Short mmCIF file of C-alpha atoms in Angstrom, two decimals:
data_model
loop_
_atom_site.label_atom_id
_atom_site.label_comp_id
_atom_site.label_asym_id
_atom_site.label_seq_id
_atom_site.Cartn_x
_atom_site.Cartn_y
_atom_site.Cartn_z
CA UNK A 16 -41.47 -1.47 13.24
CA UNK A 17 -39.57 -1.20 16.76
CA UNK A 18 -41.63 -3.72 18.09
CA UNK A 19 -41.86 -6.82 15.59
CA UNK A 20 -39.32 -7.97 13.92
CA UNK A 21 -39.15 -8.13 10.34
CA UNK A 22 -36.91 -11.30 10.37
CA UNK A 23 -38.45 -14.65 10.12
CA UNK A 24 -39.45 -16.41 13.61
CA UNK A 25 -36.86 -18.83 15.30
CA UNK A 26 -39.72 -20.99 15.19
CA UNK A 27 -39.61 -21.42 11.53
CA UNK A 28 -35.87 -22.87 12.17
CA UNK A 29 -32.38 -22.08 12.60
CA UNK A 30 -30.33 -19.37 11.79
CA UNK A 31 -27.55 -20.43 9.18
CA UNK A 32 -24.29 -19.11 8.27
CA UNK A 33 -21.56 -19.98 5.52
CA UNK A 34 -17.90 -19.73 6.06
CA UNK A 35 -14.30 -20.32 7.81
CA UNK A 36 -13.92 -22.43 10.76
CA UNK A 37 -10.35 -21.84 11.62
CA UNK A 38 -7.89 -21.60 15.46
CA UNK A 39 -6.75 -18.95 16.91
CA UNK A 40 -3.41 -18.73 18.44
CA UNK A 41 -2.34 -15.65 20.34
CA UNK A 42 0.94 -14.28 21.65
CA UNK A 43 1.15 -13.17 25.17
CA UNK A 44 3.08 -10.21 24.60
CA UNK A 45 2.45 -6.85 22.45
CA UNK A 46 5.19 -6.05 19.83
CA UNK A 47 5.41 -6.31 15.54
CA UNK A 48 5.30 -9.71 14.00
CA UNK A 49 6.74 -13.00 14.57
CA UNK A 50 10.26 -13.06 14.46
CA UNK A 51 11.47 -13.81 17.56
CA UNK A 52 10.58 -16.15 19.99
CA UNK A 53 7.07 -16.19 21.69
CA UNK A 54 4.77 -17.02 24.57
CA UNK A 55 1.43 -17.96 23.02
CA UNK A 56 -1.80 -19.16 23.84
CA UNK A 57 -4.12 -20.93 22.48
CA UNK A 58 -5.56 -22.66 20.12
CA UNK A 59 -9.03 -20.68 20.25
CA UNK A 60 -12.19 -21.53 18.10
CA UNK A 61 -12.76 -18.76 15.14
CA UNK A 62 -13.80 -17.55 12.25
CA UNK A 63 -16.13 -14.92 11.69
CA UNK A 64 -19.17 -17.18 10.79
CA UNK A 65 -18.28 -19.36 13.72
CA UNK A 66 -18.35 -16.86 16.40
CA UNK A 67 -21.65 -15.70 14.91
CA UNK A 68 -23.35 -18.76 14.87
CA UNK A 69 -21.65 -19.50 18.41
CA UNK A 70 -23.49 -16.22 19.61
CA UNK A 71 -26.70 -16.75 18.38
CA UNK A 72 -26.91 -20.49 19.89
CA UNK A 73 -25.36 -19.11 23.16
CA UNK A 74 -28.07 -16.42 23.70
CA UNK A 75 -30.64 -18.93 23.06
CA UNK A 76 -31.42 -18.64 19.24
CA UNK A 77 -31.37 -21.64 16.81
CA UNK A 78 -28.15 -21.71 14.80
CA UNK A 79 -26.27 -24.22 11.91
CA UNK A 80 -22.84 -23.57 10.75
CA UNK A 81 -21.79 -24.65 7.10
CA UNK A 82 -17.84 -25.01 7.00
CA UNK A 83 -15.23 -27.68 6.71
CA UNK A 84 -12.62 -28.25 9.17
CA UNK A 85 -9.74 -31.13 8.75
CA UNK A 86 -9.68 -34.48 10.21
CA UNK A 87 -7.08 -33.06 13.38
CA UNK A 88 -7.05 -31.60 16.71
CA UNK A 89 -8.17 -28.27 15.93
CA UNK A 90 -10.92 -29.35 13.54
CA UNK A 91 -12.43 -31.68 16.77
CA UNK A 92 -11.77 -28.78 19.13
CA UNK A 93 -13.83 -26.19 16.73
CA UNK A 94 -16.91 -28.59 16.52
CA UNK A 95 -17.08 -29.68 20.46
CA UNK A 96 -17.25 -25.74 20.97
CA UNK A 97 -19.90 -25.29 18.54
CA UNK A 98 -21.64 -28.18 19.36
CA UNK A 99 -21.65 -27.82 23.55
CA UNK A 100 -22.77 -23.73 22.61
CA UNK A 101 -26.04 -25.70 21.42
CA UNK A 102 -25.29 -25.10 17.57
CA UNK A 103 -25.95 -28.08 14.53
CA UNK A 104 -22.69 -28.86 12.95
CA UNK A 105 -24.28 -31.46 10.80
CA UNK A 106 -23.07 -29.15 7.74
CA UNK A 107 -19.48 -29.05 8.91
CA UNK A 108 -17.60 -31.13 6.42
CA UNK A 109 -14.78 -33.46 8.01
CA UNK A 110 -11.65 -32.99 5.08
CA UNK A 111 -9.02 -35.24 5.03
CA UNK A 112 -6.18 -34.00 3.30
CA UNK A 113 -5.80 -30.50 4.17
CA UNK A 114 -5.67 -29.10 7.69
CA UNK A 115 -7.98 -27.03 10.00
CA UNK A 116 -7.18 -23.10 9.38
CA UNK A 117 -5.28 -21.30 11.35
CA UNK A 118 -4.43 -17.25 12.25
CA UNK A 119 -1.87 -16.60 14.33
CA UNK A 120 -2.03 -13.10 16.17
CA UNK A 121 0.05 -10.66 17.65
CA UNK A 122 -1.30 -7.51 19.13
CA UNK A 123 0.90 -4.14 18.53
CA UNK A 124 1.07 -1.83 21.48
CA UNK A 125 -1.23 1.20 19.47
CA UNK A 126 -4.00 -2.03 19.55
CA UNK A 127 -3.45 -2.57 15.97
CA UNK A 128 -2.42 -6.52 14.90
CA UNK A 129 0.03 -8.82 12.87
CA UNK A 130 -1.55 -11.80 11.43
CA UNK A 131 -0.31 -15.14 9.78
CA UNK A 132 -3.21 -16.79 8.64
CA UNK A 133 -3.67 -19.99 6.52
CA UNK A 134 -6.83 -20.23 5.16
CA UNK A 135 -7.12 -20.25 1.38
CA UNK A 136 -4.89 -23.44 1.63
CA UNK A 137 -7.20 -25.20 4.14
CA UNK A 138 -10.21 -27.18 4.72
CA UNK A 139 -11.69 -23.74 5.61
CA UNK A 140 -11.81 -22.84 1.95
CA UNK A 141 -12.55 -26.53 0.79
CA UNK A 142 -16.49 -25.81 1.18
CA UNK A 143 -19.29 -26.60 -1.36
CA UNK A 144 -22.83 -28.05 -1.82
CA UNK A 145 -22.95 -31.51 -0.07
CA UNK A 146 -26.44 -33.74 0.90
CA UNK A 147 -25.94 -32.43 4.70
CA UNK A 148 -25.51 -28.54 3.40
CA UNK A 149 -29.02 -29.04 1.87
CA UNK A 150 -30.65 -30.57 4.61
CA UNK A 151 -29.82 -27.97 6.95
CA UNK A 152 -30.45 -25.29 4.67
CA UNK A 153 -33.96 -27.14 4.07
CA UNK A 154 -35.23 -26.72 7.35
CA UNK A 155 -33.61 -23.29 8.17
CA UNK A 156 -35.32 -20.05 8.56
CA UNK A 157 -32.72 -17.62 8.04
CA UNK A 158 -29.39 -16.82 6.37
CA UNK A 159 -26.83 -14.82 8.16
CA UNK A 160 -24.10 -13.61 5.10
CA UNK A 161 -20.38 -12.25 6.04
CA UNK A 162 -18.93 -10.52 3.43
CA UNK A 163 -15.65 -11.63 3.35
CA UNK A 164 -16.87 -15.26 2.62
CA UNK A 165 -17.33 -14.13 -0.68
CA UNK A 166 -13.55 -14.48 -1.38
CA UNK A 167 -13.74 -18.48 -0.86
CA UNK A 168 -13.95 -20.65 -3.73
CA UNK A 169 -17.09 -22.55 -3.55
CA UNK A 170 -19.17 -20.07 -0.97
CA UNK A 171 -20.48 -18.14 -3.51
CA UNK A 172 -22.75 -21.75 -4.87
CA UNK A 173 -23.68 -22.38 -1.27
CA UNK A 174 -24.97 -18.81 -0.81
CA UNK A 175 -27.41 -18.21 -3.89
CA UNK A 176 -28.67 -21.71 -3.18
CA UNK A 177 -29.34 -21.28 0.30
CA UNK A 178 -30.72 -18.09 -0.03
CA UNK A 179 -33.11 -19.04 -3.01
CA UNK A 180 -34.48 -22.01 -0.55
CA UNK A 181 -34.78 -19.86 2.93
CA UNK A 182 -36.36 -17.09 1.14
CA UNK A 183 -38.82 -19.60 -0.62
CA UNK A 184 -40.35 -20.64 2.66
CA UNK A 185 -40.84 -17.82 4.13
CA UNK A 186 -37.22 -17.03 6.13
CA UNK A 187 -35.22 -14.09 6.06
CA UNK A 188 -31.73 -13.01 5.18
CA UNK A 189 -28.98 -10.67 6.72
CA UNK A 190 -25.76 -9.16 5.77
CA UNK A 191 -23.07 -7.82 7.58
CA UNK A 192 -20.52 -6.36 4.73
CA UNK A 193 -17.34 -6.70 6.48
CA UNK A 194 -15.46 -4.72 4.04
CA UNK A 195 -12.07 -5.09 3.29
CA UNK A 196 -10.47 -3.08 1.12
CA UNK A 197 -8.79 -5.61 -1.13
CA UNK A 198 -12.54 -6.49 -1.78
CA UNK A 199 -13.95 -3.81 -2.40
CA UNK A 200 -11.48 -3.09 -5.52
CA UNK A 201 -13.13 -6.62 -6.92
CA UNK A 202 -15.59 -5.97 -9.12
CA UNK A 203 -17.02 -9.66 -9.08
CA UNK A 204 -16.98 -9.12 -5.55
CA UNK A 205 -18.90 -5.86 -5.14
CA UNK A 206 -21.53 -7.10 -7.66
CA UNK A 207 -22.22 -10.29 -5.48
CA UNK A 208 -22.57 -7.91 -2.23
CA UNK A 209 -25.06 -5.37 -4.23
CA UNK A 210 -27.26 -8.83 -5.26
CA UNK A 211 -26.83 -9.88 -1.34
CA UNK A 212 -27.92 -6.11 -0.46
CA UNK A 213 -30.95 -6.15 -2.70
CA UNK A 214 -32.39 -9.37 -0.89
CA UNK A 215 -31.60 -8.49 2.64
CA UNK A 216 -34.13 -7.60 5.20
CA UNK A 217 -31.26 -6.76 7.66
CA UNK A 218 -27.47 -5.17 7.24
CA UNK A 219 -25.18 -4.92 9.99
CA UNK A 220 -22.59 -2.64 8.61
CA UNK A 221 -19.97 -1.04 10.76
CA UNK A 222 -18.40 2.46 10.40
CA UNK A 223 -18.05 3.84 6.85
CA UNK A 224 -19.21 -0.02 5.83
CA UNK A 225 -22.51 1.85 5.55
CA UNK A 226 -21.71 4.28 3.31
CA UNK A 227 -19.87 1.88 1.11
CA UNK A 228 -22.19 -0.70 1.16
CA UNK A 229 -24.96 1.66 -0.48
CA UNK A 230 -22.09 3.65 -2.58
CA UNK A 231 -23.22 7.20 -1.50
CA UNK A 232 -21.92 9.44 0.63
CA UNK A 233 -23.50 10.74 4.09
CA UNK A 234 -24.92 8.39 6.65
CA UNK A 235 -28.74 9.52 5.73
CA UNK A 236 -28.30 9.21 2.31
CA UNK A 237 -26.79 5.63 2.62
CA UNK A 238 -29.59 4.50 4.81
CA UNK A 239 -32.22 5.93 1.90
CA UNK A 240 -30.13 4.52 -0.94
CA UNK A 241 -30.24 1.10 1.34
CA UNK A 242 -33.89 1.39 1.96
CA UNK A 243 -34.69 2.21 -1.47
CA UNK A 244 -33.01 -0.92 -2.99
CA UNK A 245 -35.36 -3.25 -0.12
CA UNK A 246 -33.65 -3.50 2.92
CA UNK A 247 -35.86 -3.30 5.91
CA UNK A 248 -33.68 -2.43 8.79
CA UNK A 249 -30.40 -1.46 9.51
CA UNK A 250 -28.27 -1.74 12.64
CA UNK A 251 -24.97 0.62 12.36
CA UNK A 252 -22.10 -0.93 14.89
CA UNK A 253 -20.33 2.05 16.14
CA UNK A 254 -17.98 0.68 18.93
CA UNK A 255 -17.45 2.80 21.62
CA UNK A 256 -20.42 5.32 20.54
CA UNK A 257 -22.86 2.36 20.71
CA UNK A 258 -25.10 1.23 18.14
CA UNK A 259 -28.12 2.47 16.17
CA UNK A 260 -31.45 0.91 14.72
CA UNK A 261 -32.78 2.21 11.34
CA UNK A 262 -36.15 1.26 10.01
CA UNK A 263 -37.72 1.91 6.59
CA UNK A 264 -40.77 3.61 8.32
CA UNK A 265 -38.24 6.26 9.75
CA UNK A 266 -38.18 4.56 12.99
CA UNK A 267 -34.78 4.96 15.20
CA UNK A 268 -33.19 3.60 18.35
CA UNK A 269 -30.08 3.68 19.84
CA UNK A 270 -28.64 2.61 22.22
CA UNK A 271 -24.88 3.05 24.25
CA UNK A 272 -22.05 0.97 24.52
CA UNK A 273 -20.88 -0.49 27.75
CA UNK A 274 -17.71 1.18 29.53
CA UNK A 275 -15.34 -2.08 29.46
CA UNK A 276 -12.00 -2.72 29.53
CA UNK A 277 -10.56 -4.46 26.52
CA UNK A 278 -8.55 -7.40 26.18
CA UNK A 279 -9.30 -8.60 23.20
CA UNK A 280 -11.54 -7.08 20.23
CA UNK A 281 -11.17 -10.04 18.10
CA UNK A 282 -14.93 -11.48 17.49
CA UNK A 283 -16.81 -8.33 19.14
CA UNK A 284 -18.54 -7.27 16.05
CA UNK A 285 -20.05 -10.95 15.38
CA UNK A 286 -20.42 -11.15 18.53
CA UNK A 287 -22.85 -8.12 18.41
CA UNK A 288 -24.46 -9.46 15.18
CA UNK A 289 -25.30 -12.81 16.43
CA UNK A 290 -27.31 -11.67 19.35
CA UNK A 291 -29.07 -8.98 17.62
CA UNK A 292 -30.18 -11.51 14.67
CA UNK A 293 -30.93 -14.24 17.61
CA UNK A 294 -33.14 -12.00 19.77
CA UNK A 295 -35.11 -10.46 16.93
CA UNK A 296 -35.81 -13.63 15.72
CA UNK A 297 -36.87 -15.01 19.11
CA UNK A 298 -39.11 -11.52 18.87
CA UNK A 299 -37.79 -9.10 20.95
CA UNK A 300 -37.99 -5.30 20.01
CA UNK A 301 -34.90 -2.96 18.50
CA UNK A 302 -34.48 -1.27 21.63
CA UNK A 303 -33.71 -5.01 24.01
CA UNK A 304 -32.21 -6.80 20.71
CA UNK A 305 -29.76 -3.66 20.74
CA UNK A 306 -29.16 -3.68 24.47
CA UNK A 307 -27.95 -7.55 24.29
CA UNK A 308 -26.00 -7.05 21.19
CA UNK A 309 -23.95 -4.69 22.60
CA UNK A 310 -23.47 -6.44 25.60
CA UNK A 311 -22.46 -9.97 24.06
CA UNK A 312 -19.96 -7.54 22.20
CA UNK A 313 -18.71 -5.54 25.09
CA UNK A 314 -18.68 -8.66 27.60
CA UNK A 315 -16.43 -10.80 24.52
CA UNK A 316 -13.57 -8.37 24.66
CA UNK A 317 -13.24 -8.78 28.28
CA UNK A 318 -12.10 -12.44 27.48
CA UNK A 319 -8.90 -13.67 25.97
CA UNK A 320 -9.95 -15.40 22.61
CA UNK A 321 -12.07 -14.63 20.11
CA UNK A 322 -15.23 -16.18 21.37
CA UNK A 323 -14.42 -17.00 24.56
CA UNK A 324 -17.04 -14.69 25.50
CA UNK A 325 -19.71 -15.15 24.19
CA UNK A 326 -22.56 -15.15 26.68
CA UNK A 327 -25.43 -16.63 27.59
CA UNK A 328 -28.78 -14.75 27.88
CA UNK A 329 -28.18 -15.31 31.67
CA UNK A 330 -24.48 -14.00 31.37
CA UNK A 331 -25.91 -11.25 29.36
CA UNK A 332 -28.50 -10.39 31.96
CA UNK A 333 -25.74 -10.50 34.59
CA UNK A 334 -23.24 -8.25 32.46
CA UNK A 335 -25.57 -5.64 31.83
CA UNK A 336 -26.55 -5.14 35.40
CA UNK A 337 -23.53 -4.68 36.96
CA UNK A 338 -21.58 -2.82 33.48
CA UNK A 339 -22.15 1.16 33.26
CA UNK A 340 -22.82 2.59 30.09
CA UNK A 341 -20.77 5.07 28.27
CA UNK A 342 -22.41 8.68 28.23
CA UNK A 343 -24.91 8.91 25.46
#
């Protein structure tokens, strides 16, 4: 299992993911909130599903993003980023009445943040089923899911569709569950994650996000719950303590994190994802899919923005020469 991938070949066409496109601006300065005056910087392409799909194309993968943005500055700069990373923005809708999405950010001194975010009153949430959603959908061969999506109107359409069509011809799907805890306590919302769960060949859950996602307790019981219900490999993001590769057929690998120095976690984790999905896809094994994953994840919090670091496979080779690992 190590050495194939389970996940359907690039070959068969891109990766696809389903979700906010949205700026990032950032102030300079640790402290709480916003209510005094601020140095900032920015605006910096985001979104969850962006920085995936940003990932994947950077590393070398084939990758479509479905999203709206709005017909202004930070809807233009979004798409020239996605667009000169190499990925198809054909399925990014262009709205005209409400604006791009926005978070602003504020870092606290104990690392935690302050957010002001407008999103559900955006373009970002203004996302449905449109002639250029189903063409790139038609030719894709895999669907990359982030749970939080499932909170915007209209995603939930996009995603059954899509998935019925990849999984038709052949593709594959993933899921990273990127639980939050005002989702978990929907119910509509857990019951569309355990039907995303039950077709996925791959989850990238982080910390407890495993043990939640298969609603046991106990990291080897989760991973046989998750295995049980279909799934055919896991990958368990622990941050600092590296990451870890479960197969169904028992196989394991992990592999260590990278001794960085952080600037700016934002993006990390999809960062990780969409080089692990992109380099099992293009066939490498676990072990070198899990070694660039948690690179591209380490190397993106060395950068100021949430995907201003997202590397290259060149980058990538570059960063994990000259980066020490953290002890095993």
């Amino acid at each position: 299992m190590t050495d194939k991938s389970i996940l359907a070949p690039d070959s068969l066409g891109p990766t696809v993911s389903i979700g906010e496109i949205l700026v990032e601006i950032m102030a300079k300065t640790p402290g709480h909130g916003f209510l005094e005056r601020l140095d900032m910087t920015g605006p910096f392409a985001s979104g969850a599903p962006a920085i995936f799909i940003a990932q994947c194309a950077r590393i070398g993968g084939s990758a479509g993003l479905i999203g709206a943005v709005g017909d202004d500055d930070f809807g233009r700069l979004n798409t020239a980023r996605l667009q000169r990373d190499g990925a198809d923005v054909s399925a990014i809708s262009v709205d005209a009445e409400y604006p791009t999405g926005s978070a602003f950010v504020r870092y606290r001194t104990d690392g935690s943040r302050d957010f002001v975010y407008n999103i559900a009153h955006s373009a970002a949430a203004r996302i449905g089923w449109t002639a250029a959603v189903e063409a790139l959908v038609a030719r894709a061969g895999h669907l990359h899911v982030m749970g939080t999506v499932l909170a915007m109107p209209g995603a939930w359409e996009i995603i059954e569709r899509a998935a019925a069509f990849i999984i038709e011809r052949g593709g594959s799907v993933s899921l990273d569950p990127n639980l939050r805890k005002e989702l978990a306590a929907d119910g509509r919302t857990t019951a569309r994650l355990d039907s995303l769960i039950a077709i996925s060949d791959l989850l990238l859950p982080s910390g407890d996000e495993l043990e939640r996602a298969a609603g046991v307790d106990g990291e080897d019981r989760a991973l046989s719950t998750l295995f049980e219900r279909g799934v055919g490999e896991v990958v368990l993001k622990r941050g600092a303590g590296g990451a870890s590769f479960f197969a169904s057929d028992g196989a394991r690998v992990d592999a260590s994190a990278f001794r960085v120095e952080e600037l700016d976690p934002t993006g990390a984790g999809d960062c990780f994802g969409g080089a692990y999905v992109a380099c099992r896809r293009l066939g490498m094994n676990a072990a070198d899919a899990l070694r660039y994953a948690n690179a591209a994840g380490a190397r993106n919090v060395t950068f100021r923005g949430p995907m201003e670091g997202a590397g290259t496979r060149s980058e990538l080779d570059e960063f994990i020469r000259n980066t020490p690992t953290r002890p095993g």
